[in-house]
Coordinates of C-alpha atoms and ligand atoms in Angstrom, one line a residue:
X1 CA -16.1 9.7 -21.3
X2 CA -13.9 12.5 -22.7
X3 CA -13.1 12.5 -26.4
X4 CA -10.4 15.4 -26.6
X5 CA -7.9 13.0 -28.1
X6 CA -9.7 11.6 -31.2
X7 CA -8.0 8.6 -33.0
X8 CA -7.4 11.0 -36.1
X9 CA -4.6 12.9 -34.1
X10 CA -2.7 9.7 -33.6
X11 CA -3.2 8.8 -37.4
X12 CA -1.6 12.0 -38.3
X13 CA 1.2 11.2 -35.8
X14 CA 1.9 7.8 -36.4
X15 CA 4.5 8.0 -39.3
X16 CA 6.6 10.7 -37.2
X17 CA 6.0 9.2 -33.7
X18 CA 9.2 7.0 -33.4
X19 CA 11.3 10.0 -34.5
X20 CA 10.0 12.0 -31.7
X21 CA 9.9 9.6 -29.1
X22 CA 13.0 8.1 -29.5
X23 CA 14.8 11.4 -29.7
X24 CA 14.1 11.6 -26.0
X25 CA 15.0 15.3 -25.6
X26 CA 12.8 17.7 -23.7
X27 CA 9.1 17.0 -23.0
X28 CA 7.3 15.0 -23.2
X29 CA 9.9 12.2 -24.1
X30 CA 12.8 12.8 -21.8
X31 CA 13.8 9.4 -20.7
X32 CA 11.4 7.4 -23.0
X33 CA 13.5 4.4 -23.3
X34 CA 14.3 4.1 -19.7
X35 CA 10.5 4.4 -19.0
X36 CA 9.9 1.4 -21.4
X37 CA 12.7 -0.4 -19.9
X38 CA 11.6 0.3 -16.3
X39 CA 8.0 -1.2 -17.0
X40 CA 9.8 -4.5 -18.2
X41 CA 11.9 -4.7 -15.4
X42 CA 9.2 -4.1 -12.8
X43 CA 6.8 -6.6 -14.8
X44 CA 9.5 -9.3 -14.8
X45 CA 8.0 -11.3 -17.7
X46 CA 8.6 -15.0 -18.0
X47 CA 8.9 -16.5 -21.7
X48 CA 5.7 -17.9 -22.9
X49 CA 3.6 -15.1 -20.5
X50 CA 0.8 -13.3 -22.2
X51 CA 0.9 -9.6 -22.2
X52 CA -1.7 -6.9 -23.0
X53 CA -0.5 -3.6 -24.0
X54 CA -2.9 -0.7 -23.9
X55 CA -2.3 1.9 -26.4
X56 CA 0.5 0.1 -28.1
X57 CA 1.0 2.8 -30.6
X58 CA 4.0 1.8 -32.8
X59 CA 5.1 -1.2 -30.6
X60 CA 7.8 -0.1 -28.9
X61 CA 7.2 -1.4 -25.4
X62 CA 5.4 -4.6 -26.6
X63 CA 8.6 -5.4 -28.7
X64 CA 10.7 -5.4 -25.4
X65 CA 8.1 -8.0 -24.0
X66 CA 8.4 -10.1 -27.5
X67 CA 12.2 -10.2 -27.1
X68 CA 11.6 -11.6 -23.8
X69 CA 9.4 -14.4 -25.5
X70 CA 6.1 -13.2 -24.6
X71 CA 2.9 -13.5 -26.4
X72 CA 1.7 -9.9 -27.3
X73 CA -1.8 -8.7 -27.4
X74 CA -2.1 -5.1 -28.1
X75 CA -5.0 -2.6 -28.4
X76 CA -5.0 1.0 -30.0
X77 CA -7.8 3.0 -31.6
X78 CA -5.5 4.4 -34.2
X79 CA -5.2 2.2 -37.4
X80 CA -2.1 4.2 -38.6
X81 CA -0.2 3.3 -35.2
X82 CA -1.5 -0.2 -35.4
X83 CA -0.2 -0.8 -39.0
X84 CA 3.2 0.4 -37.8
X85 CA 3.3 -2.1 -34.6
X86 CA 2.3 -5.1 -37.0
X87 CA 5.3 -4.6 -38.9
X88 CA 7.5 -4.5 -35.9
X89 CA 5.5 -7.3 -34.1
X90 CA 4.4 -9.6 -37.0
X91 CA 3.3 -12.3 -34.4
X92 CA 1.4 -10.0 -32.3
X93 CA -2.3 -10.0 -32.2
X94 CA -3.6 -6.4 -32.5
X95 CA -7.2 -4.9 -32.5
X96 CA -8.4 -1.6 -33.2
X97 CA -10.6 -0.8 -30.1
X98 CA -10.9 2.0 -27.5
X99 CA -9.5 1.0 -24.3
X100 CA -12.5 2.2 -22.5
X101 CA -14.7 -0.1 -24.3
X102 CA -14.8 -4.0 -23.8
X103 CA -12.2 -6.3 -25.3
X104 CA -12.5 -7.5 -28.8
X105 CA -14.3 -11.1 -28.4
X106 CA -11.3 -12.7 -30.0
X107 CA -9.0 -11.5 -27.3
X108 CA -8.2 -14.0 -24.3
X109 CA -10.1 -12.9 -21.1
X110 CA -7.2 -13.1 -18.8
X111 CA -3.6 -12.0 -19.0
X112 CA -0.1 -12.6 -16.9
X113 CA 0.9 -9.0 -17.6
X114 CA -1.1 -5.7 -18.6
X115 CA 1.1 -2.8 -19.3
X116 CA 0.8 0.5 -20.9
X117 CA 3.2 3.4 -21.9
X118 CA 2.4 7.1 -22.5
X119 CA -1.4 6.6 -23.0
X120 CA -3.4 6.9 -19.7
X121 CA -2.5 10.7 -19.6
X122 CA -5.4 11.2 -22.0
X123 CA -7.9 10.3 -19.4
X124 CA -8.9 12.0 -16.4
X125 CA -7.9 10.8 -13.0
X126 CA -11.3 9.1 -12.4
X127 CA -11.3 7.6 -15.7
X128 CA -7.8 6.0 -15.1
X129 CA -8.6 4.7 -11.7
X130 CA -11.9 3.1 -13.1
X131 CA -10.2 1.5 -15.9
X132 CA -7.3 0.1 -13.9
X133 CA -9.7 -1.4 -11.5
X134 CA -11.9 -2.8 -14.1
X135 CA -8.8 -4.4 -15.8
X136 CA -7.6 -5.9 -12.5
X137 CA -10.8 -7.4 -11.5
X138 CA -11.8 -8.7 -14.9
X139 CA -8.7 -9.2 -17.1
X140 CA -5.7 -10.0 -14.9
X141 CA -4.4 -13.3 -13.6
X142 CA -4.4 -13.7 -9.7
X143 CA -1.3 -12.3 -8.0
X144 CA -0.2 -10.2 -11.0
X145 CA 0.2 -6.7 -11.5
X146 CA -0.6 -3.9 -14.0
X147 CA 2.6 -1.7 -14.8
X148 CA 2.0 1.8 -16.4
X149 CA 4.8 4.3 -17.4
X150 CA 3.4 7.8 -18.6
X151 CA 4.0 11.5 -18.4
X152 CA 4.0 12.0 -14.5
X153 CA 5.4 14.1 -11.7
X154 CA 5.5 13.8 -7.9
X155 CA 3.1 16.7 -7.3
X156 CA 1.8 19.7 -8.8
X157 CA 4.6 21.9 -7.6
X158 CA 6.9 19.6 -9.7
X159 CA 4.7 19.7 -12.7
X160 CA 4.4 23.6 -12.5
X161 CA 8.6 23.8 -12.3
X162 CA 8.6 21.7 -15.4
X163 CA 5.8 23.7 -17.2
X164 CA 7.8 27.0 -16.7
X165 CA 11.0 25.3 -18.0
X166 CA 9.5 24.1 -21.2
X167 CA 7.3 26.8 -21.9
X168 CA 5.9 26.8 -25.4
X169 CA 6.6 23.3 -25.9
X170 CA 4.2 22.2 -22.9
X171 CA 0.6 21.1 -23.8
X172 CA -1.5 20.5 -20.8
X173 CA -3.1 17.2 -20.6
X174 CA -4.1 14.9 -18.0
X175 CA -0.8 14.1 -16.5
X176 CA -0.4 11.8 -13.5
X177 CA 0.4 13.7 -10.3
X178 CA 1.8 10.9 -8.0
X179 CA 0.6 12.0 -4.6
X180 CA -3.1 12.7 -5.6
X181 CA -3.1 9.5 -7.8
X182 CA -1.8 7.3 -5.2
X183 CA -4.5 8.5 -2.8
X184 CA -7.3 8.0 -5.4
X185 CA -5.9 4.5 -6.2
X186 CA -5.6 3.4 -2.7
X187 CA -9.0 4.5 -2.2
X188 CA -10.2 2.2 -4.9
X189 CA -8.3 -0.6 -3.5
X190 CA -5.4 -0.9 -5.6
X191 CA -1.9 -0.8 -4.1
X192 CA 0.5 1.6 -6.1
X193 CA 4.2 2.0 -5.9
X194 CA 5.3 5.0 -7.9
X195 CA 9.0 5.6 -9.3
X196 CA 9.9 8.8 -11.1
X197 CA 12.0 8.0 -14.0
X198 CA 12.9 11.2 -15.7
X199 CA 12.2 14.8 -15.4
X200 CA 8.7 14.5 -16.8
X201 CA 7.8 10.4 -16.6
X202 CA 7.3 7.8 -14.1
X203 CA 6.2 4.3 -13.5
X204 CA 3.2 2.9 -11.4
X205 CA 3.3 -0.7 -10.3
X206 CA -0.2 -1.6 -9.5
X207 CA -1.8 -4.6 -7.5
X208 CA -5.0 -5.5 -5.8
X209 CA -4.9 -4.8 -1.8
Ligands
SAM301 C1 1.5 8.7 -27.0 S1 1.1 7.1 -27.9 C2 2.2 5.9 -27.0 C3 2.4 4.7 -27.7 C4 3.0 3.5 -27.2 N1 2.4 3.1 -26.0 C5 4.6 3.9 -26.8 O1 5.0 4.2 -25.6 O2 5.2 4.4 -27.7 C6 -0.5 7.1 -27.3 C7 -1.1 6.0 -28.1 O3 -2.4 5.6 -27.2 C8 -3.5 5.6 -28.2 N2 -4.5 5.8 -27.4 C9 -5.1 7.0 -26.9 N3 -6.2 7.2 -26.4 C10 -6.8 5.8 -26.8 C11 -7.9 5.1 -26.3 N4 -9.0 5.8 -25.8 N5 -8.1 3.9 -26.9 C12 -7.1 3.1 -27.5 N6 -6.1 4.0 -27.9 C13 -6.0 5.1 -27.5 C14 -3.1 6.4 -29.3 O4 -3.6 6.0 -30.4 C15 -1.6 6.2 -29.3 O5 -1.1 5.0 -30.0

């Protein structure tokens, strides 16, 4: 398990996070709102459905599900992010938890929808795939999907083009490369459909094969 991105970094970012993300210009938040809306569209939630948001942050994605009448459950390991999410989502069930640990005991075991935005790029590909498979096998209702929007590129060439364009703004993390990710997911028994949404972000719709 890598710990390159500790909770303290996100605590420090929490107060300024919405300003950065909702500005949407440049790297890495080009197309942020469209990414969140695409996640909702691909999930197609029904009112009263239960949703688990992984790395809920300040709650921007979960808010869209709450507006559709869903019951929101959210995890994050940054207490400062969670405090802001709770203000936006007074009825949501939130817990301070590392996504790579077991779900908190008070959380339900199964969900209709599992989603995440701008969080999985903190994990190397193998960890991403292991976590998705674990969630699919243990916490998703049958015939449901996991939808993840994140910083992602079709391949290493597309990532390289953008890295050169953004120069100094670029910070290398475990950004998704769709070509290698789709192969790794398929090999793990997960069917994945990828949609590039902006210059630096895309959405994966994931179901069990
Ligand atoms: C870039 S923010 C994205 C927040 C929100 N999902 C959004 O789209 O605006 C990443 C979030 O993931 C959380 N996070 C990162 N690694 C985590 C981990 N291992 N366990 C739990 N939360 C994590 C951070 O604390 C942060 O709130």
